[in-house]
Short mmCIF file of C-alpha atoms in Angstrom, two decimals:
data_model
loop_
_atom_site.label_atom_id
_atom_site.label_comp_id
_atom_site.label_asym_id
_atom_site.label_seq_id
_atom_site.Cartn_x
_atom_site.Cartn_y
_atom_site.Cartn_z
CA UNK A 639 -19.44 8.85 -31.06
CA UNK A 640 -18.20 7.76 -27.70
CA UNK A 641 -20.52 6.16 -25.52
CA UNK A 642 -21.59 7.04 -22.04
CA UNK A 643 -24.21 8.40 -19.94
CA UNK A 644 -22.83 11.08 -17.19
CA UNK A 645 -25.94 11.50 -15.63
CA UNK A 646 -25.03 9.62 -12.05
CA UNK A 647 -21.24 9.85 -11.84
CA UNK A 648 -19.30 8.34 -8.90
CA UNK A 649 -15.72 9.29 -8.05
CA UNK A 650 -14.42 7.25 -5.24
CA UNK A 651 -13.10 8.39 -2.12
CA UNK A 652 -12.50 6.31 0.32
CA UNK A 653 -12.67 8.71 3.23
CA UNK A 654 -16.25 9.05 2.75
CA UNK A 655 -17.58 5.39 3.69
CA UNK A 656 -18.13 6.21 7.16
CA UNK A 657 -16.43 2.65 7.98
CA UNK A 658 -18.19 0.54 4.77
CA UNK A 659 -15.87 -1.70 3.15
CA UNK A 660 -14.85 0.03 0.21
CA UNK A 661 -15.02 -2.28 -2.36
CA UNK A 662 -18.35 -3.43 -1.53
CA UNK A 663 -19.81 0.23 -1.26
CA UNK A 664 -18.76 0.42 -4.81
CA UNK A 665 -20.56 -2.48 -5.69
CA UNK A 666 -23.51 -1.48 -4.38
CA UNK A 667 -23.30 1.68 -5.94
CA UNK A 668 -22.47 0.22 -9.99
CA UNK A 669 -25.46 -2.63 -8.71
CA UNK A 670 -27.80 0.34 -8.07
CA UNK A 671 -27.39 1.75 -11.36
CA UNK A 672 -24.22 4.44 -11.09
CA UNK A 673 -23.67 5.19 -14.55
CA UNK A 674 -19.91 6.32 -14.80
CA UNK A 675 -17.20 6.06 -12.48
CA UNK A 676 -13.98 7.61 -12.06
CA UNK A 677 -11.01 5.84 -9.57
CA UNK A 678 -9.86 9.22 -7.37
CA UNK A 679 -7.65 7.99 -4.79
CA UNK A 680 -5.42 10.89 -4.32
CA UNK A 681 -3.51 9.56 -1.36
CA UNK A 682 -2.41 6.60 -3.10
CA UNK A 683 1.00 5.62 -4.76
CA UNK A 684 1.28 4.22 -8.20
CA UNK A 685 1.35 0.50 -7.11
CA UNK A 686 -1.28 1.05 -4.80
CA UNK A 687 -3.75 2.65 -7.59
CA UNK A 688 -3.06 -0.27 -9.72
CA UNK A 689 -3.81 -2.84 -7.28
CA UNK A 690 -7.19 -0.80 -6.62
CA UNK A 691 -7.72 -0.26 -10.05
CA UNK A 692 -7.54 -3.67 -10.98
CA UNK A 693 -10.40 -4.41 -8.48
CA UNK A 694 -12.61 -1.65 -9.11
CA UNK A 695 -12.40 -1.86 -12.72
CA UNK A 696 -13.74 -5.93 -12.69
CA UNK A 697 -16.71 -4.22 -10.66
CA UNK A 698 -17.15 -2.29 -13.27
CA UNK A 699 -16.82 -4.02 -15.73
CA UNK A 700 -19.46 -6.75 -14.19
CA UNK A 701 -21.81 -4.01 -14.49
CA UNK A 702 -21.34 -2.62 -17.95
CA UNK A 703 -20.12 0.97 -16.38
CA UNK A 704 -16.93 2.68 -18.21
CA UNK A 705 -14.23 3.40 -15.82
CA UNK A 706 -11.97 6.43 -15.73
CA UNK A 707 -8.84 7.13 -13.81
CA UNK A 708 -8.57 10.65 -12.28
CA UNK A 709 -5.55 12.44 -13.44
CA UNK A 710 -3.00 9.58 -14.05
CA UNK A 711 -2.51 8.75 -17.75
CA UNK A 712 -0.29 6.28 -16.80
CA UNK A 713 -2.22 4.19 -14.46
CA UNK A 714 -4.94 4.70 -17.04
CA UNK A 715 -3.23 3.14 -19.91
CA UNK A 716 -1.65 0.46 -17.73
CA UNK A 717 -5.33 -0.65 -16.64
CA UNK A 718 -6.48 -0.33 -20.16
CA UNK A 719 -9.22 2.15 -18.58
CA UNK A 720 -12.07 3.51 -20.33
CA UNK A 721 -10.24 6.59 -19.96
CA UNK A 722 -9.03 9.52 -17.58
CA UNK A 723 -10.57 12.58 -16.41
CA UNK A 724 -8.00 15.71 -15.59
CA UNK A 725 -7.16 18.93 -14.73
CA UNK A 726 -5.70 22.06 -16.32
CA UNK A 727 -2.32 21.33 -16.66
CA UNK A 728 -0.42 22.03 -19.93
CA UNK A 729 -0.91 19.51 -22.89
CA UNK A 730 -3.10 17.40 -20.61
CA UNK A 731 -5.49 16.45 -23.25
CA UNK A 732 -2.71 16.05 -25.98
CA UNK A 733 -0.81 13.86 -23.64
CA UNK A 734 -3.71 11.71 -22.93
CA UNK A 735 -4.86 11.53 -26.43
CA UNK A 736 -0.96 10.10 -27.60
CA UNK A 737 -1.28 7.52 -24.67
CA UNK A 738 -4.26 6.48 -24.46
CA UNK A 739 -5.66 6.47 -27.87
CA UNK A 740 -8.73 8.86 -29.37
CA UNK A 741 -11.25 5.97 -28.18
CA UNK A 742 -11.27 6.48 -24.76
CA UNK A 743 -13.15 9.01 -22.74
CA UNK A 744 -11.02 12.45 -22.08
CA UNK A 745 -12.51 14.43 -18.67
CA UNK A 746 -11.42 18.18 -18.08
CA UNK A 747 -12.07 20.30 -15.16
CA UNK A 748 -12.97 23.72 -16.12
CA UNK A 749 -13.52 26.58 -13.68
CA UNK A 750 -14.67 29.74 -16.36
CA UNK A 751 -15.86 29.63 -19.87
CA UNK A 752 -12.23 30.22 -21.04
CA UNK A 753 -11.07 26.81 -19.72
CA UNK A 754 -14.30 25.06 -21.19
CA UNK A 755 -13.72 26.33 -24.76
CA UNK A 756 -10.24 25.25 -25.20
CA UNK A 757 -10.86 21.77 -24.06
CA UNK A 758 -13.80 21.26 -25.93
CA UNK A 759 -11.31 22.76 -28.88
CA UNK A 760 -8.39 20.66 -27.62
CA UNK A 761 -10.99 17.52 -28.09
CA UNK A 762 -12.51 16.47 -24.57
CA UNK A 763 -15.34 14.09 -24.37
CA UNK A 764 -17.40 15.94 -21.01
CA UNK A 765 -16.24 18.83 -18.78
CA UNK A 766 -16.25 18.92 -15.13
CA UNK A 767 -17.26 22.23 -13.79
CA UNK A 768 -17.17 23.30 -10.82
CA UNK A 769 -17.30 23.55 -7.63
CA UNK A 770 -20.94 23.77 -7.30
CA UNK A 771 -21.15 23.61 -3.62
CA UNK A 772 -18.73 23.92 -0.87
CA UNK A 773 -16.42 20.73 -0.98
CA UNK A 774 -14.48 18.96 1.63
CA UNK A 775 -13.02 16.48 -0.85
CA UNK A 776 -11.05 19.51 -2.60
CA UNK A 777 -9.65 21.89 -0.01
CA UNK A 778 -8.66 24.98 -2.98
CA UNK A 779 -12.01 24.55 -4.43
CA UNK A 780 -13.54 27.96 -4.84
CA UNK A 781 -17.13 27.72 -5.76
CA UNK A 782 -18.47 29.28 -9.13
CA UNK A 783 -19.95 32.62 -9.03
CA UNK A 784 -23.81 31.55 -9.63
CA UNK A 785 -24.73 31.86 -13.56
CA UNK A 786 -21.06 31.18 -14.25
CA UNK A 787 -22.38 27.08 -14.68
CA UNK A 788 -25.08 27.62 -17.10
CA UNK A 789 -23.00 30.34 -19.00
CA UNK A 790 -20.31 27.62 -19.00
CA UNK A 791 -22.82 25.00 -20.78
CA UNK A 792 -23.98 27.22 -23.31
CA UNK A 793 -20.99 28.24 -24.47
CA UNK A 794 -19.75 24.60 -25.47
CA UNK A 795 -21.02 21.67 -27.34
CA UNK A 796 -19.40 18.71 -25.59
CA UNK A 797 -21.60 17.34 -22.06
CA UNK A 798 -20.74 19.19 -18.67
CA UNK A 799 -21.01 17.98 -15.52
CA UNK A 800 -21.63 19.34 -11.95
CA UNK A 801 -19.31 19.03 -9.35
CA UNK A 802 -18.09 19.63 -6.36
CA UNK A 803 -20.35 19.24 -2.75
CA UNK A 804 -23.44 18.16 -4.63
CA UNK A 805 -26.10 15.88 -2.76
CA UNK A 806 -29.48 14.43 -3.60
CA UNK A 807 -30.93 17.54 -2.55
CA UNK A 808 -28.85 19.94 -5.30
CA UNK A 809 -29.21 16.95 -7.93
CA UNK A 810 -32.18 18.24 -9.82
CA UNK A 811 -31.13 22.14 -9.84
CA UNK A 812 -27.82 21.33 -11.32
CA UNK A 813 -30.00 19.45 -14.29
CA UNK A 814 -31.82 22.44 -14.27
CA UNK A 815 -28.88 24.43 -15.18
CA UNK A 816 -28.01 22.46 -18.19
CA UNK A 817 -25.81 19.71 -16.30
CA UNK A 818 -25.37 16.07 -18.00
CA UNK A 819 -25.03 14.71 -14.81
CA UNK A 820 -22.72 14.90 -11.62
CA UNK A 821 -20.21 13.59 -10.25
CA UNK A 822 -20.66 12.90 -6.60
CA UNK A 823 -18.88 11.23 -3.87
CA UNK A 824 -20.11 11.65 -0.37
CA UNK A 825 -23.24 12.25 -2.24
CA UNK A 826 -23.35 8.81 -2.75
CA UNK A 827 -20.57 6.87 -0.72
CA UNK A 828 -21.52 8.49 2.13
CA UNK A 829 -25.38 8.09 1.74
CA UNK A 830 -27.10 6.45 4.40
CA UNK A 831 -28.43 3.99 1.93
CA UNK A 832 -26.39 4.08 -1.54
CA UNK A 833 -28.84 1.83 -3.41
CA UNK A 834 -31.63 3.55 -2.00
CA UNK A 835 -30.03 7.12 -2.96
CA UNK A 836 -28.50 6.09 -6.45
CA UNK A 837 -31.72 4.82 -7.73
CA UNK A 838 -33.63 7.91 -6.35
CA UNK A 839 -31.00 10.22 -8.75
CA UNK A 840 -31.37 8.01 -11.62
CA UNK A 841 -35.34 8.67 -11.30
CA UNK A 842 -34.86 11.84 -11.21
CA UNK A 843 -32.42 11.81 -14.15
CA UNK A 844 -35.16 9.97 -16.29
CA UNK A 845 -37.86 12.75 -15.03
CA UNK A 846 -35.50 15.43 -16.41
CA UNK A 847 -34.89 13.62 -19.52
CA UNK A 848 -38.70 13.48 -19.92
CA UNK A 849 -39.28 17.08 -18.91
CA UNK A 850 -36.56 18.33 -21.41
#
């Protein structure tokens, strides 16, 4: 059994730091107790991402928190990441699972209960469902029809997460709905004070561990 905890996810974007440094934002996020993170720096070229990846993956690695690349197997196994999270293209899980090995931690995005099945079936580690919430971060996002989330998570046995335009304030009604966690970025990078905010979601995540 792979090991992670989902419950406060950060996916970096570096648009959101409302002129923080982004490297140290980061660290102030894994220092506050962020419990996964996934590198999504869509903007950026292949060099670029590893340069960035290198960097982000020491700060994560200083903190004991597994790091995922979004969408680029490549980059991924290059880094020697903890693993990738990805979207619904053909093969994507197969693909990943030949590169990268069946040890690291496969992320799909589902958007119905169809999608969900067949990558729990195909072998992924944690879905990503969503969007929640309206999202700048994703301009084709459509948001889920509301039950469509918690029909998602009963219908598989693998973790799901929230996502898309969730804040402090949705946090605890997405665990409510049968979320693992979620995976936040202005939620968190564009806090007013990360530490401050990540440690208020990971006492709420304990509270909803205790509850359940």
């Amino acid at each position: 059994m792979k090991d992670f905890d989902l419950s406060v996810y950060l996916v970096t974007d570096r648009h959101c730091l409302r002129g923080r440094d982004f490297y140290a934002a980061i660290e102030e996020a894994l220092q506050a107790g962020v419990t996964l993170l996934q590198l999504r720096e869509k903007d950026a070229s292949f060099d670029e991402l590893l340069e960035e990846g290198r960097k982000v993956q020491a700060l994560c690695r200083k903190y004991h928190v597994p790091f995922l690349i979004d969408d680029n197997v490549d980059v991924a196994k290059a880094l020697d990441a903890d693993g990738v999270h990805l979207g619904q293209e053909d093969e994507a899980i197969e693909k990943a699972q030949a590169a990268l090995g069946r040890d690291k931690i496969i992320g799909i995005s589902a958007h119905n209960i169809e999608e969900a099945v067949e990558a729990q079936r195909k072998g992924a580690d944690y879905l990503g469902v969503g969007a929640l919430y309206p999202t700048g971060s994703k301009k084709d996002a459509s948001v889920l029809a509301p039950g469509v989330f918690r029909q998602v998570v009963e219908a598989v046995q693998i973790p799901v997460v929230g996502i898309g335009g969730i804040h402090e304030a949705q946090y605890g009604d997405v665990l409510d709905q049968g979320a693992a966690g979620c995976a936040m970025i202005s939620g968190i990078l564009g806090a007013d004070d990360i530490t401050a905010t990540v440690k208020r979601l990971k006492a709420l995540a304990v509270q909803h561990k205790q509850k359940g």
